[in-house]
Short mmCIF file of N, CA and C in Angstrom, two decimals:
data_model
loop_
_atom_site.label_atom_id
_atom_site.label_comp_id
_atom_site.label_asym_id
_atom_site.label_seq_id
_atom_site.Cartn_x
_atom_site.Cartn_y
_atom_site.Cartn_z
N UNK A 22 -27.43 -30.08 93.83
CA UNK A 22 -26.20 -29.40 93.50
C UNK A 22 -25.02 -30.23 93.99
N UNK A 23 -23.90 -30.05 93.30
CA UNK A 23 -22.71 -30.76 93.74
C UNK A 23 -22.00 -29.91 94.81
N UNK A 24 -20.84 -30.34 95.27
CA UNK A 24 -20.13 -29.65 96.36
C UNK A 24 -19.61 -28.28 95.95
N UNK A 25 -19.61 -27.97 94.66
CA UNK A 25 -19.14 -26.67 94.17
C UNK A 25 -20.29 -25.73 93.85
N UNK A 26 -21.52 -26.12 94.24
CA UNK A 26 -22.68 -25.28 93.98
C UNK A 26 -23.16 -25.32 92.55
N UNK A 27 -22.67 -26.27 91.77
CA UNK A 27 -23.09 -26.42 90.37
C UNK A 27 -24.20 -27.46 90.28
N UNK A 28 -25.12 -27.24 89.34
CA UNK A 28 -26.16 -28.24 89.13
C UNK A 28 -25.56 -29.42 88.39
N UNK A 29 -25.81 -30.60 88.91
CA UNK A 29 -25.34 -31.81 88.25
C UNK A 29 -26.23 -32.10 87.05
N UNK A 30 -25.64 -32.67 86.01
CA UNK A 30 -26.41 -33.06 84.83
C UNK A 30 -27.41 -34.13 85.25
N UNK A 31 -28.62 -33.99 84.77
CA UNK A 31 -29.64 -35.00 85.02
C UNK A 31 -30.08 -35.53 83.66
N UNK A 32 -30.10 -36.84 83.52
CA UNK A 32 -30.58 -37.48 82.30
C UNK A 32 -31.62 -38.51 82.71
N UNK A 33 -32.83 -38.34 82.18
CA UNK A 33 -33.91 -39.28 82.47
C UNK A 33 -34.35 -39.92 81.17
N UNK A 34 -34.89 -41.12 81.28
CA UNK A 34 -35.33 -41.83 80.07
C UNK A 34 -36.58 -42.64 80.35
N UNK A 35 -37.28 -42.96 79.25
CA UNK A 35 -38.46 -43.81 79.32
C UNK A 35 -38.66 -44.42 77.94
N UNK A 36 -39.46 -45.47 77.88
CA UNK A 36 -39.80 -46.10 76.61
C UNK A 36 -41.27 -45.86 76.35
N UNK A 37 -41.60 -45.49 75.12
CA UNK A 37 -42.98 -45.30 74.72
C UNK A 37 -43.28 -46.24 73.56
N UNK A 38 -44.39 -46.95 73.65
CA UNK A 38 -44.80 -47.84 72.57
C UNK A 38 -45.42 -47.02 71.44
N UNK A 39 -45.05 -47.34 70.20
CA UNK A 39 -45.57 -46.61 69.04
C UNK A 39 -45.90 -47.60 67.93
N UNK A 40 -46.50 -47.10 66.87
CA UNK A 40 -46.81 -47.92 65.69
C UNK A 40 -45.56 -48.40 64.96
N UNK A 41 -44.41 -47.83 65.28
CA UNK A 41 -43.16 -48.27 64.65
C UNK A 41 -42.28 -49.02 65.64
N UNK A 42 -42.88 -49.43 66.75
CA UNK A 42 -42.13 -50.15 67.76
C UNK A 42 -41.77 -49.24 68.93
N UNK A 43 -41.13 -49.81 69.94
CA UNK A 43 -40.79 -49.03 71.12
C UNK A 43 -39.71 -47.99 70.82
N UNK A 44 -39.94 -46.77 71.31
CA UNK A 44 -38.95 -45.70 71.20
C UNK A 44 -38.46 -45.35 72.60
N UNK A 45 -37.16 -45.20 72.74
CA UNK A 45 -36.60 -44.72 74.01
C UNK A 45 -36.41 -43.22 73.87
N UNK A 46 -36.97 -42.47 74.80
CA UNK A 46 -36.81 -41.03 74.84
C UNK A 46 -35.92 -40.70 76.04
N UNK A 47 -34.98 -39.79 75.84
CA UNK A 47 -34.13 -39.34 76.94
C UNK A 47 -34.13 -37.81 76.94
N UNK A 48 -34.07 -37.25 78.15
CA UNK A 48 -34.10 -35.80 78.28
C UNK A 48 -33.13 -35.35 79.36
N UNK A 49 -32.67 -34.11 79.20
CA UNK A 49 -31.88 -33.40 80.20
C UNK A 49 -32.71 -32.21 80.66
N UNK A 50 -32.16 -31.41 81.54
CA UNK A 50 -32.87 -30.19 81.96
C UNK A 50 -33.08 -29.25 80.77
N UNK A 51 -32.23 -29.35 79.75
CA UNK A 51 -32.34 -28.48 78.57
C UNK A 51 -33.50 -28.89 77.67
N UNK A 52 -33.81 -30.19 77.63
CA UNK A 52 -34.88 -30.68 76.78
C UNK A 52 -34.63 -32.10 76.31
N UNK A 53 -35.44 -32.53 75.36
CA UNK A 53 -35.29 -33.86 74.79
C UNK A 53 -33.93 -33.95 74.12
N UNK A 54 -33.16 -34.98 74.44
CA UNK A 54 -31.79 -35.09 73.93
C UNK A 54 -31.60 -36.29 73.00
N UNK A 55 -32.48 -37.30 73.12
CA UNK A 55 -32.28 -38.51 72.33
C UNK A 55 -33.60 -39.25 72.13
N UNK A 56 -33.75 -39.78 70.92
CA UNK A 56 -34.84 -40.69 70.58
C UNK A 56 -34.18 -41.89 69.91
N UNK A 57 -34.47 -43.08 70.41
CA UNK A 57 -33.83 -44.29 69.90
C UNK A 57 -34.90 -45.26 69.40
N UNK A 58 -34.75 -45.69 68.14
CA UNK A 58 -35.66 -46.66 67.54
C UNK A 58 -35.44 -48.06 68.10
N UNK A 59 -36.47 -48.90 67.97
CA UNK A 59 -36.39 -50.33 68.26
C UNK A 59 -35.76 -50.58 69.63
N UNK A 60 -36.32 -49.94 70.65
CA UNK A 60 -35.71 -49.89 71.98
C UNK A 60 -35.91 -51.18 72.78
N UNK A 61 -35.37 -52.27 72.24
CA UNK A 61 -35.32 -53.52 73.00
C UNK A 61 -34.34 -53.33 74.15
N UNK A 62 -34.30 -54.27 75.06
CA UNK A 62 -33.40 -54.15 76.21
C UNK A 62 -31.94 -53.97 75.76
N UNK A 63 -31.52 -54.76 74.78
CA UNK A 63 -30.13 -54.68 74.30
C UNK A 63 -29.85 -53.32 73.66
N UNK A 64 -30.76 -52.82 72.85
CA UNK A 64 -30.60 -51.52 72.21
C UNK A 64 -30.58 -50.42 73.27
N UNK A 65 -31.47 -50.51 74.25
CA UNK A 65 -31.53 -49.52 75.33
C UNK A 65 -30.22 -49.48 76.10
N UNK A 66 -29.71 -50.64 76.48
CA UNK A 66 -28.48 -50.68 77.27
C UNK A 66 -27.33 -50.01 76.53
N UNK A 67 -27.21 -50.29 75.23
CA UNK A 67 -26.14 -49.66 74.44
C UNK A 67 -26.36 -48.14 74.37
N UNK A 68 -27.59 -47.72 74.13
CA UNK A 68 -27.89 -46.28 74.03
C UNK A 68 -27.65 -45.58 75.37
N UNK A 69 -28.03 -46.21 76.46
CA UNK A 69 -27.83 -45.60 77.77
C UNK A 69 -26.35 -45.46 78.09
N UNK A 70 -25.56 -46.45 77.68
CA UNK A 70 -24.12 -46.36 77.88
C UNK A 70 -23.51 -45.20 77.09
N UNK A 71 -23.97 -45.03 75.84
CA UNK A 71 -23.47 -43.90 75.03
C UNK A 71 -23.87 -42.56 75.65
N UNK A 72 -25.13 -42.48 76.11
CA UNK A 72 -25.59 -41.23 76.73
C UNK A 72 -24.78 -40.91 77.99
N UNK A 73 -24.55 -41.90 78.83
CA UNK A 73 -23.77 -41.67 80.05
C UNK A 73 -22.38 -41.16 79.71
N UNK A 74 -21.77 -41.77 78.72
CA UNK A 74 -20.43 -41.37 78.30
C UNK A 74 -20.40 -39.95 77.74
N UNK A 75 -21.36 -39.64 76.88
CA UNK A 75 -21.39 -38.33 76.22
C UNK A 75 -21.83 -37.20 77.14
N UNK A 76 -22.77 -37.49 78.05
CA UNK A 76 -23.36 -36.43 78.87
C UNK A 76 -22.79 -36.36 80.28
N UNK A 77 -22.00 -37.35 80.66
CA UNK A 77 -21.35 -37.32 81.97
C UNK A 77 -22.28 -37.58 83.14
N UNK A 78 -23.40 -38.23 82.87
CA UNK A 78 -24.33 -38.58 83.95
C UNK A 78 -25.00 -39.91 83.60
N UNK A 79 -25.24 -40.70 84.62
CA UNK A 79 -25.91 -41.98 84.42
C UNK A 79 -27.40 -41.74 84.22
N UNK A 80 -27.96 -42.12 83.06
CA UNK A 80 -29.39 -41.93 82.85
C UNK A 80 -30.22 -42.75 83.83
N UNK A 81 -31.33 -42.15 84.27
CA UNK A 81 -32.23 -42.77 85.23
C UNK A 81 -33.59 -42.97 84.57
N UNK A 82 -34.13 -44.19 84.67
CA UNK A 82 -35.46 -44.44 84.11
C UNK A 82 -36.48 -43.67 84.94
N UNK A 83 -37.28 -42.84 84.26
CA UNK A 83 -38.22 -41.99 84.97
C UNK A 83 -39.36 -41.56 84.06
N UNK A 84 -40.25 -42.52 83.70
CA UNK A 84 -41.33 -42.19 82.77
C UNK A 84 -42.26 -41.09 83.27
N UNK A 85 -42.35 -40.88 84.59
CA UNK A 85 -43.21 -39.85 85.13
C UNK A 85 -42.55 -38.49 85.25
N UNK A 86 -41.28 -38.40 84.87
CA UNK A 86 -40.55 -37.15 84.98
C UNK A 86 -41.20 -36.05 84.17
N UNK A 87 -41.32 -34.85 84.75
CA UNK A 87 -41.86 -33.73 83.96
C UNK A 87 -41.03 -33.48 82.70
N UNK A 88 -39.74 -33.81 82.74
CA UNK A 88 -38.90 -33.63 81.56
C UNK A 88 -39.35 -34.52 80.40
N UNK A 89 -39.95 -35.67 80.73
CA UNK A 89 -40.36 -36.62 79.70
C UNK A 89 -41.86 -36.66 79.45
N UNK A 90 -42.65 -36.29 80.43
CA UNK A 90 -44.10 -36.44 80.31
C UNK A 90 -44.65 -35.74 79.08
N UNK A 91 -44.22 -34.53 78.84
CA UNK A 91 -44.72 -33.79 77.67
C UNK A 91 -44.25 -34.45 76.38
N UNK A 92 -43.01 -34.89 76.32
CA UNK A 92 -42.49 -35.55 75.12
C UNK A 92 -43.26 -36.84 74.85
N UNK A 93 -43.54 -37.62 75.88
CA UNK A 93 -44.29 -38.86 75.71
C UNK A 93 -45.69 -38.55 75.20
N UNK A 94 -46.33 -37.57 75.80
CA UNK A 94 -47.68 -37.19 75.37
C UNK A 94 -47.71 -36.72 73.92
N UNK A 95 -46.75 -35.89 73.54
CA UNK A 95 -46.72 -35.40 72.16
C UNK A 95 -46.41 -36.54 71.18
N UNK A 96 -45.57 -37.46 71.57
CA UNK A 96 -45.26 -38.61 70.71
C UNK A 96 -46.52 -39.45 70.50
N UNK A 97 -47.26 -39.69 71.56
CA UNK A 97 -48.51 -40.46 71.45
C UNK A 97 -49.52 -39.75 70.55
N UNK A 98 -49.63 -38.42 70.69
CA UNK A 98 -50.53 -37.64 69.84
C UNK A 98 -50.10 -37.71 68.37
N UNK A 99 -48.80 -37.64 68.12
CA UNK A 99 -48.28 -37.71 66.75
C UNK A 99 -48.69 -39.04 66.11
N UNK A 100 -48.46 -40.14 66.80
CA UNK A 100 -48.78 -41.45 66.23
C UNK A 100 -50.28 -41.70 66.13
N UNK A 101 -51.08 -40.96 66.89
CA UNK A 101 -52.53 -41.05 66.79
C UNK A 101 -53.07 -40.16 65.67
N UNK A 102 -52.18 -39.39 65.03
CA UNK A 102 -52.59 -38.49 63.96
C UNK A 102 -53.15 -37.17 64.45
N UNK A 103 -53.04 -36.91 65.75
CA UNK A 103 -53.61 -35.69 66.34
C UNK A 103 -52.60 -34.55 66.48
N UNK A 104 -51.34 -34.79 66.17
CA UNK A 104 -50.31 -33.76 66.29
C UNK A 104 -49.45 -33.79 65.04
N UNK A 105 -49.20 -32.61 64.48
CA UNK A 105 -48.35 -32.49 63.29
C UNK A 105 -47.01 -31.85 63.60
N UNK A 106 -46.93 -31.11 64.69
CA UNK A 106 -45.69 -30.42 65.06
C UNK A 106 -45.35 -30.73 66.51
N UNK A 107 -44.09 -31.01 66.75
CA UNK A 107 -43.63 -31.20 68.12
C UNK A 107 -43.26 -29.83 68.67
N UNK A 108 -43.72 -29.57 69.87
CA UNK A 108 -43.42 -28.30 70.54
C UNK A 108 -42.72 -28.64 71.85
N UNK A 109 -41.45 -29.00 71.71
CA UNK A 109 -40.66 -29.46 72.84
C UNK A 109 -39.33 -28.71 72.88
N UNK A 110 -38.83 -28.44 74.07
CA UNK A 110 -37.46 -27.94 74.15
C UNK A 110 -36.52 -29.08 73.75
N UNK A 111 -35.51 -28.76 72.96
CA UNK A 111 -34.55 -29.77 72.51
C UNK A 111 -33.17 -29.44 73.04
N UNK A 112 -32.46 -30.46 73.44
CA UNK A 112 -31.07 -30.34 73.87
C UNK A 112 -30.22 -30.81 72.69
N UNK A 113 -29.54 -29.89 72.05
CA UNK A 113 -28.75 -30.17 70.84
C UNK A 113 -27.31 -30.57 71.17
N UNK A 114 -27.00 -30.85 72.42
CA UNK A 114 -25.61 -31.06 72.83
C UNK A 114 -24.95 -32.30 72.23
N UNK A 115 -25.71 -33.23 71.68
CA UNK A 115 -25.11 -34.44 71.10
C UNK A 115 -24.71 -34.24 69.64
N UNK A 116 -24.93 -33.06 69.10
CA UNK A 116 -24.63 -32.84 67.68
C UNK A 116 -24.12 -31.41 67.52
N UNK A 117 -23.20 -31.23 66.58
CA UNK A 117 -22.61 -29.89 66.42
C UNK A 117 -22.28 -29.62 64.95
N UNK A 118 -21.79 -28.43 64.70
CA UNK A 118 -21.30 -28.05 63.39
C UNK A 118 -22.33 -28.14 62.28
N UNK A 119 -21.87 -28.62 61.12
CA UNK A 119 -22.72 -28.75 59.94
C UNK A 119 -23.93 -29.62 60.24
N UNK A 120 -23.74 -30.72 60.94
CA UNK A 120 -24.86 -31.62 61.24
C UNK A 120 -25.95 -30.90 62.03
N UNK A 121 -25.56 -30.12 63.02
CA UNK A 121 -26.55 -29.37 63.80
C UNK A 121 -27.26 -28.35 62.92
N UNK A 122 -26.50 -27.67 62.08
CA UNK A 122 -27.09 -26.66 61.18
C UNK A 122 -28.14 -27.31 60.28
N UNK A 123 -27.81 -28.45 59.69
CA UNK A 123 -28.74 -29.15 58.80
C UNK A 123 -29.98 -29.61 59.57
N UNK A 124 -29.78 -30.18 60.75
CA UNK A 124 -30.91 -30.70 61.52
C UNK A 124 -31.83 -29.58 62.01
N UNK A 125 -31.26 -28.45 62.37
CA UNK A 125 -32.09 -27.31 62.79
C UNK A 125 -32.93 -26.81 61.61
N UNK A 126 -32.33 -26.76 60.42
CA UNK A 126 -33.08 -26.34 59.23
C UNK A 126 -34.19 -27.34 58.93
N UNK A 127 -33.88 -28.61 59.05
CA UNK A 127 -34.88 -29.65 58.83
C UNK A 127 -36.04 -29.49 59.81
N UNK A 128 -35.72 -29.30 61.09
CA UNK A 128 -36.76 -29.18 62.13
C UNK A 128 -37.66 -27.98 61.90
N UNK A 129 -37.09 -26.88 61.44
CA UNK A 129 -37.90 -25.66 61.29
C UNK A 129 -38.47 -25.47 59.89
N UNK A 130 -37.86 -26.10 58.88
CA UNK A 130 -38.21 -25.77 57.52
C UNK A 130 -38.86 -26.84 56.67
N UNK A 131 -39.10 -28.03 57.23
CA UNK A 131 -39.72 -29.10 56.46
C UNK A 131 -40.92 -29.61 57.25
N UNK A 132 -42.10 -29.04 56.97
CA UNK A 132 -43.27 -29.35 57.78
C UNK A 132 -43.84 -30.75 57.52
N UNK A 133 -44.68 -31.15 58.45
CA UNK A 133 -45.43 -32.40 58.39
C UNK A 133 -46.06 -32.56 57.01
N UNK A 134 -45.99 -33.77 56.47
CA UNK A 134 -46.63 -34.06 55.20
C UNK A 134 -45.87 -33.61 53.97
N UNK A 135 -44.63 -33.16 54.16
CA UNK A 135 -43.80 -32.74 53.02
C UNK A 135 -42.47 -33.49 53.09
N UNK A 136 -41.76 -33.48 51.98
CA UNK A 136 -40.42 -34.06 51.94
C UNK A 136 -39.47 -33.06 51.28
N UNK A 137 -38.19 -33.29 51.47
CA UNK A 137 -37.15 -32.47 50.87
C UNK A 137 -36.03 -33.40 50.40
N UNK A 138 -35.37 -33.05 49.32
CA UNK A 138 -34.24 -33.84 48.84
C UNK A 138 -32.98 -33.54 49.64
N UNK A 139 -32.07 -34.49 49.67
CA UNK A 139 -30.79 -34.29 50.37
C UNK A 139 -30.08 -33.06 49.81
N UNK A 140 -30.02 -32.96 48.48
CA UNK A 140 -29.35 -31.82 47.85
C UNK A 140 -30.06 -30.50 48.11
N UNK A 141 -31.39 -30.52 48.11
CA UNK A 141 -32.15 -29.31 48.41
C UNK A 141 -31.86 -28.82 49.83
N UNK A 142 -31.80 -29.75 50.75
CA UNK A 142 -31.53 -29.39 52.15
C UNK A 142 -30.11 -28.83 52.27
N UNK A 143 -29.17 -29.41 51.53
CA UNK A 143 -27.80 -28.88 51.53
C UNK A 143 -27.80 -27.43 51.04
N UNK A 144 -28.55 -27.16 49.99
CA UNK A 144 -28.64 -25.81 49.46
C UNK A 144 -29.23 -24.83 50.46
N UNK A 145 -30.20 -25.28 51.22
CA UNK A 145 -30.85 -24.42 52.22
C UNK A 145 -29.90 -23.94 53.30
N UNK A 146 -28.85 -24.73 53.56
CA UNK A 146 -27.88 -24.32 54.58
C UNK A 146 -26.62 -23.76 53.95
N UNK A 147 -26.72 -23.38 52.67
CA UNK A 147 -25.61 -22.71 51.99
C UNK A 147 -24.49 -23.62 51.54
N UNK A 148 -24.78 -24.92 51.40
CA UNK A 148 -23.75 -25.87 50.99
C UNK A 148 -24.23 -26.70 49.80
N UNK A 149 -24.58 -26.04 48.67
CA UNK A 149 -25.03 -26.83 47.53
C UNK A 149 -23.94 -27.84 47.14
N UNK A 150 -24.36 -29.00 46.77
CA UNK A 150 -23.40 -30.05 46.43
C UNK A 150 -23.01 -30.92 47.61
N UNK A 151 -23.56 -30.64 48.78
CA UNK A 151 -23.20 -31.40 49.98
C UNK A 151 -24.27 -32.42 50.34
N UNK A 152 -24.91 -33.00 49.32
CA UNK A 152 -25.99 -33.96 49.58
C UNK A 152 -25.51 -35.15 50.41
N UNK A 153 -24.32 -35.65 50.12
CA UNK A 153 -23.82 -36.79 50.90
C UNK A 153 -23.59 -36.41 52.35
N UNK A 154 -23.10 -35.21 52.58
CA UNK A 154 -22.89 -34.74 53.95
C UNK A 154 -24.23 -34.61 54.68
N UNK A 155 -25.27 -34.19 53.95
CA UNK A 155 -26.61 -34.13 54.55
C UNK A 155 -27.06 -35.54 54.93
N UNK A 156 -26.79 -36.51 54.07
CA UNK A 156 -27.12 -37.90 54.39
C UNK A 156 -26.42 -38.35 55.67
N UNK A 157 -25.18 -37.95 55.83
CA UNK A 157 -24.44 -38.30 57.05
C UNK A 157 -25.07 -37.61 58.27
N UNK A 158 -25.51 -36.36 58.09
CA UNK A 158 -26.16 -35.64 59.19
C UNK A 158 -27.46 -36.34 59.59
N UNK A 159 -28.20 -36.85 58.59
CA UNK A 159 -29.44 -37.55 58.90
C UNK A 159 -29.13 -38.81 59.71
N UNK A 160 -28.08 -39.51 59.34
CA UNK A 160 -27.69 -40.72 60.05
C UNK A 160 -27.20 -40.45 61.46
N UNK A 161 -26.74 -39.22 61.72
CA UNK A 161 -26.25 -38.85 63.05
C UNK A 161 -27.32 -38.18 63.91
N UNK A 162 -28.54 -38.05 63.38
CA UNK A 162 -29.61 -37.35 64.08
C UNK A 162 -29.93 -38.03 65.41
N UNK A 163 -29.70 -37.35 66.53
CA UNK A 163 -30.02 -37.97 67.82
C UNK A 163 -31.50 -37.87 68.19
N UNK A 164 -32.28 -37.15 67.37
CA UNK A 164 -33.68 -36.89 67.70
C UNK A 164 -34.64 -37.25 66.57
N UNK A 165 -34.52 -38.48 66.00
CA UNK A 165 -35.40 -38.82 64.90
C UNK A 165 -36.87 -38.75 65.32
N UNK A 166 -37.72 -38.61 64.37
CA UNK A 166 -39.17 -38.40 64.48
C UNK A 166 -39.42 -36.94 64.87
N UNK A 167 -38.87 -36.47 65.99
CA UNK A 167 -39.06 -35.09 66.42
C UNK A 167 -38.33 -34.14 65.46
N UNK A 168 -37.09 -34.45 65.14
CA UNK A 168 -36.36 -33.76 64.07
C UNK A 168 -36.47 -34.72 62.89
N UNK A 169 -37.38 -34.42 61.95
CA UNK A 169 -37.93 -35.41 61.02
C UNK A 169 -37.03 -35.83 59.86
N UNK A 170 -35.95 -36.55 60.16
CA UNK A 170 -35.06 -37.01 59.09
C UNK A 170 -35.76 -37.97 58.13
N UNK A 171 -36.91 -38.53 58.54
CA UNK A 171 -37.67 -39.40 57.63
C UNK A 171 -38.23 -38.62 56.45
N UNK A 172 -38.26 -37.30 56.55
CA UNK A 172 -38.80 -36.46 55.47
C UNK A 172 -37.76 -36.11 54.41
N UNK A 173 -36.54 -36.62 54.54
CA UNK A 173 -35.48 -36.34 53.57
C UNK A 173 -35.37 -37.54 52.63
N UNK A 174 -35.52 -37.26 51.33
CA UNK A 174 -35.57 -38.32 50.31
C UNK A 174 -34.60 -37.99 49.17
N UNK A 175 -34.42 -38.96 48.30
CA UNK A 175 -33.55 -38.78 47.13
C UNK A 175 -34.25 -37.91 46.09
N UNK A 176 -33.46 -37.14 45.34
CA UNK A 176 -34.03 -36.23 44.35
C UNK A 176 -34.70 -36.96 43.18
N UNK A 177 -34.31 -38.22 42.96
CA UNK A 177 -34.91 -38.97 41.85
C UNK A 177 -36.19 -39.70 42.26
N UNK A 178 -36.67 -39.40 43.47
CA UNK A 178 -37.91 -40.03 43.94
C UNK A 178 -37.69 -41.23 44.83
N UNK A 179 -36.46 -41.66 44.97
CA UNK A 179 -36.17 -42.78 45.87
C UNK A 179 -36.36 -42.37 47.32
N UNK A 180 -36.62 -43.36 48.16
CA UNK A 180 -36.90 -43.07 49.56
C UNK A 180 -35.63 -42.71 50.34
N UNK A 181 -34.47 -43.17 49.88
CA UNK A 181 -33.22 -42.90 50.59
C UNK A 181 -33.05 -43.86 51.75
N UNK A 182 -32.03 -43.64 52.53
CA UNK A 182 -31.75 -44.50 53.67
C UNK A 182 -32.44 -44.01 54.92
N UNK A 183 -32.29 -44.80 56.01
CA UNK A 183 -32.90 -44.39 57.26
C UNK A 183 -32.35 -45.24 58.39
N UNK A 184 -31.89 -44.58 59.45
CA UNK A 184 -31.32 -45.29 60.59
C UNK A 184 -32.29 -46.23 61.29
N UNK A 185 -33.58 -45.93 61.22
CA UNK A 185 -34.58 -46.79 61.85
C UNK A 185 -35.05 -47.91 60.95
N UNK A 186 -34.48 -47.99 59.73
CA UNK A 186 -34.88 -48.99 58.75
C UNK A 186 -35.88 -48.42 57.76
N UNK A 187 -35.84 -48.94 56.54
CA UNK A 187 -36.71 -48.40 55.48
C UNK A 187 -38.19 -48.64 55.76
N UNK A 188 -38.53 -49.75 56.40
CA UNK A 188 -39.94 -50.00 56.72
C UNK A 188 -40.45 -48.93 57.69
N UNK A 189 -39.63 -48.56 58.66
CA UNK A 189 -40.00 -47.51 59.60
C UNK A 189 -40.17 -46.18 58.88
N UNK A 190 -39.26 -45.86 57.96
CA UNK A 190 -39.37 -44.61 57.20
C UNK A 190 -40.66 -44.60 56.39
N UNK A 191 -40.96 -45.70 55.74
CA UNK A 191 -42.20 -45.80 54.97
C UNK A 191 -43.43 -45.58 55.85
N UNK A 192 -43.44 -46.19 57.04
CA UNK A 192 -44.58 -46.04 57.96
C UNK A 192 -44.75 -44.59 58.40
N UNK A 193 -43.63 -43.91 58.70
CA UNK A 193 -43.72 -42.51 59.11
C UNK A 193 -44.22 -41.63 57.97
N UNK A 194 -43.73 -41.88 56.77
CA UNK A 194 -44.19 -41.09 55.61
C UNK A 194 -45.66 -41.40 55.29
N UNK A 195 -46.09 -42.64 55.50
CA UNK A 195 -47.50 -42.98 55.30
C UNK A 195 -48.37 -42.30 56.35
N UNK A 196 -47.92 -42.29 57.60
CA UNK A 196 -48.65 -41.61 58.66
C UNK A 196 -48.87 -40.14 58.30
N UNK A 197 -47.87 -39.52 57.68
CA UNK A 197 -47.96 -38.11 57.33
C UNK A 197 -48.63 -37.88 55.97
N UNK A 198 -49.07 -38.95 55.31
CA UNK A 198 -49.79 -38.82 54.05
C UNK A 198 -48.93 -38.61 52.84
N UNK A 199 -47.63 -38.83 52.97
CA UNK A 199 -46.71 -38.65 51.84
C UNK A 199 -46.68 -39.89 50.96
N UNK A 200 -46.79 -41.05 51.57
CA UNK A 200 -46.82 -42.33 50.86
C UNK A 200 -48.13 -43.04 51.19
N UNK A 201 -48.59 -43.91 50.30
CA UNK A 201 -49.77 -44.70 50.65
C UNK A 201 -49.40 -45.70 51.75
N UNK A 202 -50.40 -46.10 52.52
CA UNK A 202 -50.17 -47.14 53.54
C UNK A 202 -49.70 -48.41 52.85
N UNK A 203 -48.73 -49.10 53.47
CA UNK A 203 -48.32 -50.38 52.88
C UNK A 203 -49.51 -51.34 52.79
N UNK A 204 -49.54 -52.15 51.74
CA UNK A 204 -50.64 -53.10 51.56
C UNK A 204 -50.57 -54.25 52.54
N UNK A 205 -49.36 -54.61 52.96
CA UNK A 205 -49.22 -55.70 53.93
C UNK A 205 -47.94 -55.52 54.72
#
């Protein structure tokens, strides 16, 4: 506690190796707050700086933290094909408004092994015609993989964009059986 009897914000982080490269996971007392793709040292440093600025606490590396242990375990199970749903507390504090509404709908309404169009997802949150705004929400997703923005595709069958790169999106969709495994 601080001198005013308030609990100080705690942010812990760790890196987990996956089939799509290293992911940095960060958590607060509320839950998982951030997942970062391609977590090289340079990417981690930038992400940690953003988290410190946004959350008001310096993130501490703590792979053994109870806040992260369950998230790491579930991530490993997901990539091993043994888990289809993440059952983790999430800290939504890095996202708000329309983006949060869209991401919550995505997390609860688009199950493993399925996809949804940008426009369809916009309609689900009462904003038909807001497909581009949904695309922006996907790009702002602080919790990719867990909040499965890789499951959002173009209505004409195109794969759409992806913050982790199109190869990563293809691998995640292949893992879930939506796309065939890449040949090479």
